[in-house]
Tab-separated table of C-alpha atoms in Angstrom:
chain	number	residue	atom	x	y	z
A	1	UNK	CA	-30.222	-6.084	-31.171
A	2	UNK	CA	-27.561	-6.729	-33.387
A	3	UNK	CA	-26.127	-10.088	-32.328
A	4	UNK	CA	-25.199	-10.850	-36.245
A	5	UNK	CA	-22.220	-13.394	-35.963
A	6	UNK	CA	-21.034	-14.656	-32.254
A	7	UNK	CA	-19.060	-12.571	-30.390
A	8	UNK	CA	-19.932	-9.430	-32.540
A	9	UNK	CA	-20.217	-7.809	-29.166
A	10	UNK	CA	-16.375	-8.465	-28.743
A	11	UNK	CA	-14.807	-8.021	-31.948
A	12	UNK	CA	-16.644	-4.674	-31.727
A	13	UNK	CA	-14.848	-4.277	-28.057
A	14	UNK	CA	-11.047	-5.350	-29.850
A	15	UNK	CA	-11.838	-3.210	-32.839
A	16	UNK	CA	-11.292	0.373	-30.343
A	17	UNK	CA	-7.510	1.448	-29.972
A	18	UNK	CA	-6.573	-0.175	-26.665
A	19	UNK	CA	-9.029	-2.433	-26.365
A	20	UNK	CA	-7.362	-5.000	-28.521
A	21	UNK	CA	-6.207	-7.441	-26.043
A	22	UNK	CA	-9.639	-8.081	-24.112
A	23	UNK	CA	-9.779	-11.745	-25.453
A	24	UNK	CA	-6.109	-12.503	-24.002
A	25	UNK	CA	-8.411	-12.101	-20.243
A	26	UNK	CA	-7.696	-15.241	-18.058
A	27	UNK	CA	-10.043	-13.983	-15.467
A	28	UNK	CA	-7.660	-14.534	-12.455
A	29	UNK	CA	-10.070	-11.101	-10.800
A	30	UNK	CA	-6.967	-8.850	-10.080
A	31	UNK	CA	-8.700	-5.778	-11.957
A	32	UNK	CA	-11.679	-6.010	-9.526
A	33	UNK	CA	-10.114	-6.234	-6.419
A	34	UNK	CA	-7.506	-3.077	-7.698
A	35	UNK	CA	-10.624	-1.007	-8.804
A	36	UNK	CA	-10.908	2.269	-6.522
A	37	UNK	CA	-14.537	1.751	-6.740
A	38	UNK	CA	-15.360	-1.227	-7.899
A	39	UNK	CA	-18.247	-1.321	-4.703
A	40	UNK	CA	-20.600	0.435	-6.947
A	41	UNK	CA	-20.352	-1.536	-9.831
A	42	UNK	CA	-23.582	-3.333	-10.785
A	43	UNK	CA	-20.532	-6.148	-12.053
A	44	UNK	CA	-17.072	-5.290	-11.813
A	45	UNK	CA	-14.854	-4.922	-14.272
A	46	UNK	CA	-13.518	-8.928	-13.986
A	47	UNK	CA	-17.436	-9.521	-14.686
A	48	UNK	CA	-17.796	-6.839	-17.751
A	49	UNK	CA	-14.877	-9.013	-19.172
A	50	UNK	CA	-16.356	-12.346	-18.903
A	51	UNK	CA	-19.604	-10.607	-20.042
A	52	UNK	CA	-18.684	-8.708	-22.996
A	53	UNK	CA	-17.021	-12.446	-23.902
A	54	UNK	CA	-20.284	-13.827	-23.092
A	55	UNK	CA	-21.791	-11.538	-26.370
A	56	UNK	CA	-24.367	-9.673	-23.519
A	57	UNK	CA	-24.301	-6.836	-24.822
A	58	UNK	CA	-27.399	-4.589	-23.511
A	59	UNK	CA	-26.531	-5.964	-20.058
A	60	UNK	CA	-22.952	-4.110	-19.875
A	61	UNK	CA	-24.194	-1.294	-21.710
A	62	UNK	CA	-27.338	-0.842	-19.706
A	63	UNK	CA	-25.266	-0.699	-16.347
A	64	UNK	CA	-24.122	2.053	-14.338
A	65	UNK	CA	-20.887	-0.237	-13.930
A	66	UNK	CA	-18.349	1.190	-16.823
A	67	UNK	CA	-19.127	4.544	-15.633
A	68	UNK	CA	-17.504	4.394	-12.550
A	69	UNK	CA	-14.410	3.634	-13.615
A	70	UNK	CA	-12.280	6.629	-12.550
A	71	UNK	CA	-9.694	6.449	-14.653
A	72	UNK	CA	-6.920	5.210	-12.385
A	73	UNK	CA	-4.888	2.485	-14.027
A	74	UNK	CA	-4.674	0.952	-11.383
A	75	UNK	CA	-6.157	-2.025	-12.859
A	76	UNK	CA	-3.613	-1.748	-15.996
A	77	UNK	CA	-0.967	-1.426	-13.574
A	78	UNK	CA	-1.434	-4.735	-11.857
A	79	UNK	CA	-2.880	-7.032	-15.268
A	80	UNK	CA	-0.752	-10.175	-15.824
A	81	UNK	CA	-2.011	-10.302	-19.310
A	82	UNK	CA	-1.128	-6.964	-19.999
A	83	UNK	CA	-4.880	-6.597	-21.695
A	84	UNK	CA	-5.283	-2.294	-20.504
A	85	UNK	CA	-9.005	-3.136	-18.212
A	86	UNK	CA	-9.599	0.922	-18.171
A	87	UNK	CA	-9.487	0.981	-21.831
A	88	UNK	CA	-11.782	-1.590	-22.123
A	89	UNK	CA	-13.502	0.359	-19.656
A	90	UNK	CA	-13.470	3.839	-21.708
A	91	UNK	CA	-14.361	1.446	-24.752
A	92	UNK	CA	-17.894	0.596	-23.901
A	93	UNK	CA	-18.236	3.592	-22.526
A	94	UNK	CA	-18.382	5.371	-26.237
A	95	UNK	CA	-20.355	2.095	-27.231
A	96	UNK	CA	-22.572	2.716	-24.744
A	97	UNK	CA	-23.173	6.327	-25.873
A	98	UNK	CA	-22.915	5.786	-29.266
A	99	UNK	CA	-26.148	3.653	-29.394
A	100	UNK	CA	-28.038	5.482	-27.238
A	101	UNK	CA	-27.988	3.715	-24.016
A	102	UNK	CA	-29.262	5.573	-20.213
A	103	UNK	CA	-27.079	4.283	-17.391
A	104	UNK	CA	-28.151	5.177	-14.102
A	105	UNK	CA	-25.725	8.026	-13.531
A	106	UNK	CA	-24.996	11.386	-14.863
A	107	UNK	CA	-21.048	10.225	-15.731
A	108	UNK	CA	-22.621	10.218	-19.634
A	109	UNK	CA	-23.745	13.783	-19.180
A	110	UNK	CA	-20.848	15.257	-17.696
A	111	UNK	CA	-18.582	13.806	-20.174
A	112	UNK	CA	-20.837	14.664	-23.277
A	113	UNK	CA	-21.104	18.528	-21.736
A	114	UNK	CA	-16.724	18.258	-21.044
A	115	UNK	CA	-16.341	17.254	-25.111
A	116	UNK	CA	-18.810	19.729	-26.439
A	117	UNK	CA	-16.522	22.128	-24.478
A	118	UNK	CA	-13.541	21.398	-26.176
A	119	UNK	CA	-15.406	20.985	-29.108
A	120	UNK	CA	-17.089	24.843	-29.048
A	121	UNK	CA	-13.783	26.201	-27.505
A	122	UNK	CA	-10.714	24.579	-28.384
A	123	UNK	CA	-9.945	24.003	-24.934
A	124	UNK	CA	-12.176	23.000	-21.636
A	125	UNK	CA	-13.928	25.677	-20.314
A	126	UNK	CA	-14.680	24.169	-17.022
A	127	UNK	CA	-17.086	26.614	-15.354
A	128	UNK	CA	-18.854	26.440	-18.932
A	129	UNK	CA	-19.216	23.109	-19.073
A	130	UNK	CA	-19.976	22.195	-15.646
A	131	UNK	CA	-22.889	24.772	-15.647
A	132	UNK	CA	-24.233	23.209	-18.675
A	133	UNK	CA	-23.870	19.980	-17.188
A	134	UNK	CA	-25.939	20.791	-14.079
A	135	UNK	CA	-28.700	22.699	-16.118
A	136	UNK	CA	-28.991	19.087	-18.289
A	137	UNK	CA	-28.754	16.586	-14.883
A	138	UNK	CA	-30.072	18.572	-11.217
A	139	UNK	CA	-30.681	22.316	-11.692
A	140	UNK	CA	-30.620	21.306	-7.579
A	141	UNK	CA	-27.591	20.602	-7.479
A	142	UNK	CA	-25.989	23.762	-9.342
A	143	UNK	CA	-27.767	25.768	-5.577
A	144	UNK	CA	-25.509	23.458	-3.742
A	145	UNK	CA	-22.301	23.920	-5.644
A	146	UNK	CA	-22.370	27.311	-5.217
A	147	UNK	CA	-20.294	27.893	-2.029
A	148	UNK	CA	-17.838	26.131	-4.125
A	149	UNK	CA	-18.070	27.790	-7.130
A	150	UNK	CA	-18.029	31.231	-5.521
A	151	UNK	CA	-14.413	30.419	-3.467
A	152	UNK	CA	-12.772	29.111	-6.588
A	153	UNK	CA	-13.955	32.790	-8.151
A	154	UNK	CA	-13.355	34.900	-5.082
A	155	UNK	CA	-9.929	33.022	-5.330
A	156	UNK	CA	-9.448	33.597	-9.119
A	157	UNK	CA	-9.431	29.479	-9.775
A	158	UNK	CA	-13.060	30.493	-11.791
A	159	UNK	CA	-13.205	31.960	-15.457
A	160	UNK	CA	-16.301	33.110	-15.507
A	161	UNK	CA	-15.591	33.292	-19.680
A	162	UNK	CA	-14.056	31.254	-22.490
A	163	UNK	CA	-10.365	32.401	-24.032
A	164	UNK	CA	-10.183	32.619	-27.573
A	165	UNK	CA	-8.251	30.101	-28.934
A	166	UNK	CA	-7.258	30.259	-32.531
A	167	UNK	CA	-6.746	26.327	-32.499
A	168	UNK	CA	-10.423	26.162	-32.073
A	169	UNK	CA	-10.995	26.092	-35.651
A	170	UNK	CA	-8.268	23.457	-36.554
A	171	UNK	CA	-9.742	21.166	-33.911
A	172	UNK	CA	-12.892	21.517	-35.775
A	173	UNK	CA	-11.364	21.063	-39.438
A	174	UNK	CA	-9.323	17.714	-37.237
A	175	UNK	CA	-12.647	16.247	-36.378
A	176	UNK	CA	-14.666	17.031	-39.425
A	177	UNK	CA	-12.039	14.614	-41.311
A	178	UNK	CA	-12.244	11.674	-39.077
A	179	UNK	CA	-15.628	12.003	-38.828
A	180	UNK	CA	-15.781	12.254	-43.083
A	181	UNK	CA	-12.972	9.057	-42.641
A	182	UNK	CA	-15.736	7.451	-40.779
A	183	UNK	CA	-14.110	6.792	-37.904
A	184	UNK	CA	-16.641	5.128	-34.882
B	1	UNK	CA	19.425	26.850	-19.011
B	2	UNK	CA	17.019	23.395	-20.021
B	3	UNK	CA	14.695	23.964	-22.448
B	4	UNK	CA	10.892	22.664	-22.815
B	5	UNK	CA	7.318	22.446	-24.914
B	6	UNK	CA	5.788	23.319	-21.781
B	7	UNK	CA	2.007	22.111	-22.224
B	8	UNK	CA	-0.125	23.821	-18.982
B	9	UNK	CA	-3.601	21.957	-20.080
B	10	UNK	CA	-7.172	23.593	-19.938
B	11	UNK	CA	-7.366	23.173	-16.138
B	12	UNK	CA	-3.858	25.183	-15.641
B	13	UNK	CA	-5.881	28.342	-16.706
B	14	UNK	CA	-8.943	27.627	-13.425
B	15	UNK	CA	-9.053	26.018	-11.357
B	16	UNK	CA	-4.971	24.764	-11.122
B	17	UNK	CA	-4.606	29.007	-11.479
B	18	UNK	CA	-2.702	28.132	-8.566
B	19	UNK	CA	-0.290	24.651	-9.234
B	20	UNK	CA	0.152	26.790	-12.635
B	21	UNK	CA	1.394	30.429	-11.548
B	22	UNK	CA	4.291	28.180	-8.818
B	23	UNK	CA	5.412	26.020	-11.427
B	24	UNK	CA	6.065	29.231	-13.829
B	25	UNK	CA	7.847	31.075	-10.415
B	26	UNK	CA	9.700	28.350	-9.792
B	27	UNK	CA	11.126	27.266	-13.327
B	28	UNK	CA	13.991	30.517	-13.285
B	29	UNK	CA	15.515	29.641	-10.228
B	30	UNK	CA	15.905	26.141	-11.394
B	31	UNK	CA	17.139	26.968	-14.625
B	32	UNK	CA	13.761	25.682	-16.969
B	33	UNK	CA	12.363	27.007	-19.815
B	34	UNK	CA	9.011	26.262	-19.887
B	35	UNK	CA	7.955	28.045	-23.371
B	36	UNK	CA	4.303	27.370	-23.798
B	37	UNK	CA	3.365	25.237	-26.946
B	38	UNK	CA	1.780	28.004	-29.385
B	39	UNK	CA	-2.190	27.613	-29.538
B	40	UNK	CA	-2.396	24.404	-27.407
B	41	UNK	CA	-5.160	22.969	-27.789
B	42	UNK	CA	-7.235	20.779	-25.559
B	43	UNK	CA	-6.083	16.818	-25.074
B	44	UNK	CA	-9.380	15.520	-25.504
B	45	UNK	CA	-8.405	14.368	-21.108
B	46	UNK	CA	-10.385	11.266	-20.162
B	47	UNK	CA	-13.873	11.582	-21.078
B	48	UNK	CA	-12.951	12.547	-24.928
B	49	UNK	CA	-11.325	8.886	-24.921
B	50	UNK	CA	-15.077	7.519	-23.209
B	51	UNK	CA	-17.002	9.205	-26.260
B	52	UNK	CA	-14.901	8.292	-28.949
B	53	UNK	CA	-11.603	7.392	-28.847
B	54	UNK	CA	-10.002	7.537	-32.273
B	55	UNK	CA	-11.001	11.071	-32.107
B	56	UNK	CA	-9.877	11.460	-29.528
B	57	UNK	CA	-6.073	10.126	-30.373
B	58	UNK	CA	-6.720	12.665	-33.523
B	59	UNK	CA	-6.934	15.784	-31.164
B	60	UNK	CA	-4.204	14.519	-28.764
B	61	UNK	CA	-2.189	14.188	-32.117
B	62	UNK	CA	-2.395	17.840	-32.724
B	63	UNK	CA	-0.228	18.675	-29.675
B	64	UNK	CA	2.376	16.173	-29.924
B	65	UNK	CA	2.425	17.280	-33.735
B	66	UNK	CA	2.745	21.019	-32.383
B	67	UNK	CA	5.765	19.740	-29.676
B	68	UNK	CA	7.567	18.233	-32.108
B	69	UNK	CA	7.965	21.170	-34.265
B	70	UNK	CA	10.011	23.143	-31.809
B	71	UNK	CA	12.162	19.147	-31.899
B	72	UNK	CA	11.986	20.051	-27.583
B	73	UNK	CA	10.611	17.083	-25.101
B	74	UNK	CA	6.646	17.977	-24.574
B	75	UNK	CA	6.580	18.894	-21.050
B	76	UNK	CA	2.782	18.636	-19.106
B	77	UNK	CA	2.447	19.262	-15.191
B	78	UNK	CA	-1.412	18.153	-15.425
B	79	UNK	CA	-1.353	14.269	-15.101
B	80	UNK	CA	-4.283	13.763	-17.254
B	81	UNK	CA	-2.315	15.392	-19.730
B	82	UNK	CA	0.691	13.512	-19.346
B	83	UNK	CA	-0.824	9.939	-19.534
B	84	UNK	CA	-3.414	10.755	-22.331
B	85	UNK	CA	-1.006	12.259	-24.758
B	86	UNK	CA	1.184	9.699	-23.734
B	87	UNK	CA	-1.338	6.601	-24.168
B	88	UNK	CA	-1.651	9.104	-28.098
B	89	UNK	CA	1.960	8.784	-28.809
B	90	UNK	CA	1.517	4.911	-28.011
B	91	UNK	CA	-1.653	4.045	-29.650
B	92	UNK	CA	-0.101	5.688	-32.853
B	93	UNK	CA	2.627	4.129	-32.975
B	94	UNK	CA	1.226	0.308	-32.660
B	95	UNK	CA	-2.119	1.005	-35.033
B	96	UNK	CA	-1.191	1.469	-38.176
B	97	UNK	CA	-5.481	2.014	-39.493
B	98	UNK	CA	-5.464	5.089	-36.542
B	99	UNK	CA	-1.706	6.196	-38.012
B	100	UNK	CA	-3.250	6.921	-40.897
B	101	UNK	CA	-6.546	8.609	-39.845
B	102	UNK	CA	-4.540	11.178	-37.779
B	103	UNK	CA	-2.207	11.785	-40.367
B	104	UNK	CA	-5.273	12.713	-42.716
B	105	UNK	CA	-6.648	14.676	-39.511
B	106	UNK	CA	-3.657	16.391	-39.439
B	107	UNK	CA	-3.375	17.136	-43.024
B	108	UNK	CA	-5.746	19.171	-43.297
B	109	UNK	CA	-4.732	21.957	-41.297
B	110	UNK	CA	-1.159	21.525	-42.755
B	111	UNK	CA	0.732	19.838	-39.977
B	112	UNK	CA	2.599	16.212	-39.237
B	113	UNK	CA	3.263	14.277	-36.512
B	114	UNK	CA	6.204	11.811	-37.326
B	115	UNK	CA	5.943	10.058	-34.087
B	116	UNK	CA	9.787	11.520	-32.404
B	117	UNK	CA	8.316	13.625	-29.289
B	118	UNK	CA	8.439	12.395	-25.984
B	119	UNK	CA	6.005	13.303	-23.313
B	120	UNK	CA	7.517	14.065	-20.005
B	121	UNK	CA	5.726	14.979	-16.909
B	122	UNK	CA	7.108	17.554	-14.335
B	123	UNK	CA	8.154	16.052	-11.747
B	124	UNK	CA	9.987	13.823	-13.878
B	125	UNK	CA	11.916	16.720	-15.410
B	126	UNK	CA	12.619	18.182	-11.699
B	127	UNK	CA	13.639	14.477	-10.869
B	128	UNK	CA	16.031	13.490	-13.390
B	129	UNK	CA	16.868	16.496	-15.252
B	130	UNK	CA	17.554	19.151	-12.693
B	131	UNK	CA	17.821	16.951	-9.325
B	132	UNK	CA	17.857	17.268	-6.019
B	133	UNK	CA	21.187	17.883	-4.964
B	134	UNK	CA	20.802	21.317	-7.623
B	135	UNK	CA	17.135	21.646	-6.302
B	136	UNK	CA	18.829	21.144	-2.308
B	137	UNK	CA	21.455	23.648	-3.592
B	138	UNK	CA	19.129	26.443	-4.471
B	139	UNK	CA	17.094	26.116	-0.606
B	140	UNK	CA	17.326	29.492	0.883
B	141	UNK	CA	14.479	28.762	3.720
B	142	UNK	CA	14.947	24.686	4.462
B	143	UNK	CA	12.005	23.475	5.587
B	144	UNK	CA	13.242	21.669	8.731
B	145	UNK	CA	10.687	20.088	10.716
B	146	UNK	CA	7.502	20.207	8.005
B	147	UNK	CA	5.586	16.781	8.110
B	148	UNK	CA	4.276	16.532	4.611
B	149	UNK	CA	2.302	13.481	3.394
B	150	UNK	CA	3.325	13.588	-0.687
B	151	UNK	CA	0.474	12.632	-2.745
B	152	UNK	CA	0.844	11.065	-6.320
B	153	UNK	CA	-1.453	10.663	-6.935
B	154	UNK	CA	-2.762	7.900	-9.848
B	155	UNK	CA	-1.924	8.344	-13.854
B	156	UNK	CA	1.286	9.962	-13.335
B	157	UNK	CA	2.836	7.074	-11.615
B	158	UNK	CA	0.805	4.678	-13.741
B	159	UNK	CA	1.741	2.299	-16.831
B	160	UNK	CA	2.455	1.769	-19.380
B	161	UNK	CA	3.156	5.160	-19.050
B	162	UNK	CA	4.328	5.792	-15.636
B	163	UNK	CA	7.239	6.585	-14.283
B	164	UNK	CA	8.661	5.440	-10.362
B	165	UNK	CA	7.455	2.986	-8.636
B	166	UNK	CA	3.427	2.243	-10.213
B	167	UNK	CA	2.315	2.180	-6.194
B	168	UNK	CA	5.253	2.899	-3.749
B	169	UNK	CA	6.443	6.348	-5.629
B	170	UNK	CA	9.210	7.904	-4.137
B	171	UNK	CA	10.253	10.995	-6.341
B	172	UNK	CA	8.336	13.113	-4.516
B	173	UNK	CA	9.351	12.683	-1.286
B	174	UNK	CA	12.560	13.124	-2.297
B	175	UNK	CA	12.818	16.459	-3.197
B	176	UNK	CA	10.575	17.386	-0.295
B	177	UNK	CA	13.460	15.703	1.564
B	178	UNK	CA	15.941	18.163	-0.234
B	179	UNK	CA	14.022	21.245	0.897
B	180	UNK	CA	14.193	19.867	4.539
B	181	UNK	CA	10.752	18.618	5.202
B	182	UNK	CA	10.025	15.739	6.307
B	183	UNK	CA	8.079	13.622	4.957
B	184	UNK	CA	5.708	10.986	6.784
B	185	UNK	CA	4.139	6.948	5.217
B	186	UNK	CA	1.027	8.172	3.314
B	187	UNK	CA	0.511	4.305	2.231
B	188	UNK	CA	-2.207	6.470	0.002
B	189	UNK	CA	0.589	8.111	-1.075
B	190	UNK	CA	-0.548	6.601	-5.048
B	191	UNK	CA	-4.073	6.731	-4.721
B	192	UNK	CA	-6.844	7.845	-6.963
B	193	UNK	CA	-8.590	11.362	-5.579
B	194	UNK	CA	-11.682	10.268	-6.906
B	195	UNK	CA	-11.090	12.785	-10.426
B	196	UNK	CA	-14.144	14.237	-12.541
B	197	UNK	CA	-15.970	11.661	-10.364
B	198	UNK	CA	-15.834	14.796	-8.459
B	199	UNK	CA	-18.790	16.237	-10.636
B	200	UNK	CA	-20.992	13.285	-11.635
B	201	UNK	CA	-20.875	10.784	-8.476
B	202	UNK	CA	-19.737	13.293	-5.863
B	203	UNK	CA	-20.853	10.859	-2.410
B	204	UNK	CA	-17.797	8.714	-4.397
B	205	UNK	CA	-15.705	10.755	-4.974
B	206	UNK	CA	-15.655	12.291	-1.305
B	207	UNK	CA	-15.460	8.758	-0.427
B	208	UNK	CA	-12.359	8.503	-1.670
B	209	UNK	CA	-10.680	12.052	-0.823
B	210	UNK	CA	-12.085	11.242	2.317
B	211	UNK	CA	-9.964	8.070	3.056
B	212	UNK	CA	-7.005	10.192	1.757
B	213	UNK	CA	-7.240	12.557	3.769
B	214	UNK	CA	-7.622	10.752	6.445
B	215	UNK	CA	-4.511	8.762	5.686
B	216	UNK	CA	-2.410	12.009	5.400
B	217	UNK	CA	-3.250	12.476	9.001
B	218	UNK	CA	-2.920	10.228	11.092
B	219	UNK	CA	0.770	9.835	9.665
B	220	UNK	CA	1.209	12.884	11.087
B	221	UNK	CA	1.502	14.959	8.245
B	222	UNK	CA	0.846	18.990	8.568
B	223	UNK	CA	0.409	19.583	5.188
B	224	UNK	CA	0.010	17.599	1.441
B	225	UNK	CA	2.698	17.906	-0.462
B	226	UNK	CA	1.198	17.448	-3.806
B	227	UNK	CA	1.799	15.975	-6.914
B	228	UNK	CA	1.150	18.790	-9.981
B	229	UNK	CA	-1.832	17.497	-11.152
B	230	UNK	CA	-5.160	20.140	-11.209
B	231	UNK	CA	-7.760	17.292	-10.672
B	232	UNK	CA	-5.753	16.161	-7.583
B	233	UNK	CA	-5.566	19.512	-6.237
B	234	UNK	CA	-8.723	21.019	-6.433
B	235	UNK	CA	-10.357	17.836	-5.001
B	236	UNK	CA	-8.193	17.408	-1.746
B	237	UNK	CA	-7.604	21.726	-1.964
B	238	UNK	CA	-11.152	22.767	-2.970
B	239	UNK	CA	-13.463	19.374	-1.811
B	240	UNK	CA	-11.472	19.422	1.882
B	241	UNK	CA	-14.608	22.110	3.349
B	242	UNK	CA	-17.151	19.362	1.722
B	243	UNK	CA	-15.889	16.196	2.251
B	244	UNK	CA	-14.733	17.268	6.492
B	245	UNK	CA	-18.581	17.937	6.455
B	246	UNK	CA	-19.570	14.774	5.003
B	247	UNK	CA	-17.084	12.948	7.393
B	248	UNK	CA	-17.362	14.882	10.646
B	249	UNK	CA	-13.776	14.836	9.838
B	250	UNK	CA	-11.408	17.293	11.960
B	251	UNK	CA	-8.085	16.884	10.168
B	252	UNK	CA	-6.713	20.493	8.584
B	253	UNK	CA	-4.588	20.089	5.346
B	254	UNK	CA	-3.569	22.939	3.191
B	255	UNK	CA	-2.735	21.176	-0.121
B	256	UNK	CA	0.909	22.290	-1.592
B	257	UNK	CA	1.723	21.242	-5.075
B	258	UNK	CA	5.662	20.287	-4.452
B	259	UNK	CA	5.976	23.369	-7.122
B	260	UNK	CA	4.459	25.304	-4.076
B	261	UNK	CA	6.554	23.799	-1.690
B	262	UNK	CA	9.733	24.341	-3.620
B	263	UNK	CA	9.001	27.318	-3.874
B	264	UNK	CA	8.526	28.464	-0.561
B	265	UNK	CA	12.090	27.055	0.577
B	266	UNK	CA	13.672	28.729	-2.387
B	267	UNK	CA	12.392	32.028	-0.560
B	268	UNK	CA	10.069	32.509	-3.554
B	269	UNK	CA	6.698	35.156	-2.364
B	270	UNK	CA	3.746	33.305	-1.426
B	271	UNK	CA	1.877	35.880	-3.981
B	272	UNK	CA	4.142	34.737	-6.758
B	273	UNK	CA	3.972	31.333	-5.842
B	274	UNK	CA	-0.333	30.965	-5.492
B	275	UNK	CA	-0.319	30.573	-2.394
B	276	UNK	CA	-2.911	32.904	-1.420
B	277	UNK	CA	-5.153	31.463	-4.054
B	278	UNK	CA	-5.184	27.901	-2.271
B	279	UNK	CA	-8.239	27.314	-0.699
B	280	UNK	CA	-7.210	25.416	2.753
B	281	UNK	CA	-4.848	28.692	4.120
B	282	UNK	CA	-1.415	26.967	4.587
B	283	UNK	CA	-0.483	30.360	6.004
B	284	UNK	CA	-0.132	28.639	9.803
B	285	UNK	CA	1.714	25.495	8.873
B	286	UNK	CA	4.045	27.859	6.460
B	287	UNK	CA	4.169	30.712	9.225
B	288	UNK	CA	8.025	29.558	10.174
B	289	UNK	CA	8.881	29.195	7.012
B	290	UNK	CA	9.086	32.791	5.783
B	291	UNK	CA	11.790	34.836	4.373
B	292	UNK	CA	12.940	38.101	5.364
B	293	UNK	CA	12.393	38.352	1.920
B	294	UNK	CA	8.607	37.190	2.212
B	295	UNK	CA	7.882	39.001	5.341
B	296	UNK	CA	8.625	42.390	3.634
B	297	UNK	CA	6.405	41.660	0.696
B	298	UNK	CA	3.183	40.679	1.855
């Protein structure tokens, strides 16, 4: 537990770029009404924001909710206070990962696998990152996806090897500098 | 000729090869020079921002810096790259601490980002810089009678970075109409396709895709004229057979990127437009619109 000061969770979320306006939420619920996937969320977006402000760190970061954000930004288009709810969900996702929460969804594993591919190759290698993701989470699902993978392969849309990109070393250097600077 | 710094994005080398082929095929006939940004790397896409926002913005800034060096507008056809790069641009502008992190990180590889580059979406460039009249003037094979549902997806039209109307956009419809095609009403044209949840939460994404395809089909569309976004194209095209099986649906909607559709109307070779790489074959739907030239070549 890290409830050092009142509303420490809110401050932490607000410090992540793009989420700084969370305090200006008026709880109108337009975000939840706009959300393409809200029916699947344990707590819909409006409630998540209320829970952050109520300092309910564990409940927010362990729920499946934030991981259902498809980044379609309809909430952000509609929000009358311009608080950018989608960005807030992304910020919460990053906190949940950083703190090792294990929400009941495979999306975190998929995101990490994709980011790993960027760090290794400089660009996303789609086949590689999906292969790793399925292996890690559900190898049986990989077998189920085989017909689709073969279909894409036949159509020349699934290169099996990553492209060699010179810039990948620059990505490594850039990220090393960011980490050294202590960015979260 | 109009010149741009073109950023393809990772998917254009894989699942979106058909879209990329068509973009390259129509560029010259429409007087666009899309010079690929040299040695580009990933923009980070949406998932990186969900893992570490500062890192995500910093790796996106590498692209912004490379594009800025060319002095040209950065153009991407991927809606995710578009929103990620646009967002990185405005976050760096409004957050001094983040701007300092980015500056220091880029300095380690000898790059500098001044904040002057414009980030643009290919569909916006086609509409505003090229224009529907100029496109119409180049049409050799009008798509008369072809009923299309124009699909914009989400990230291309959403604020704070988007263009056109965020919910009832018109530009793809106007471009399709300039080709002679008949855009049908499509209320869900700017709703999400499920994006990468198709991998981790397949059921949720399949439901969204089914809603879109059902809506398009019920409005009489013979095919989808989609934005150039790789994920939209893959979800609607490559996953269509899975969606149909899951929901026992009987629509059959070839998904043509708007650039493929433009290419057909310009009389370009089907293979050059990557149409043979689409999973849902557009052959039957396009049969009436083959030009003489295309019959010889295919």
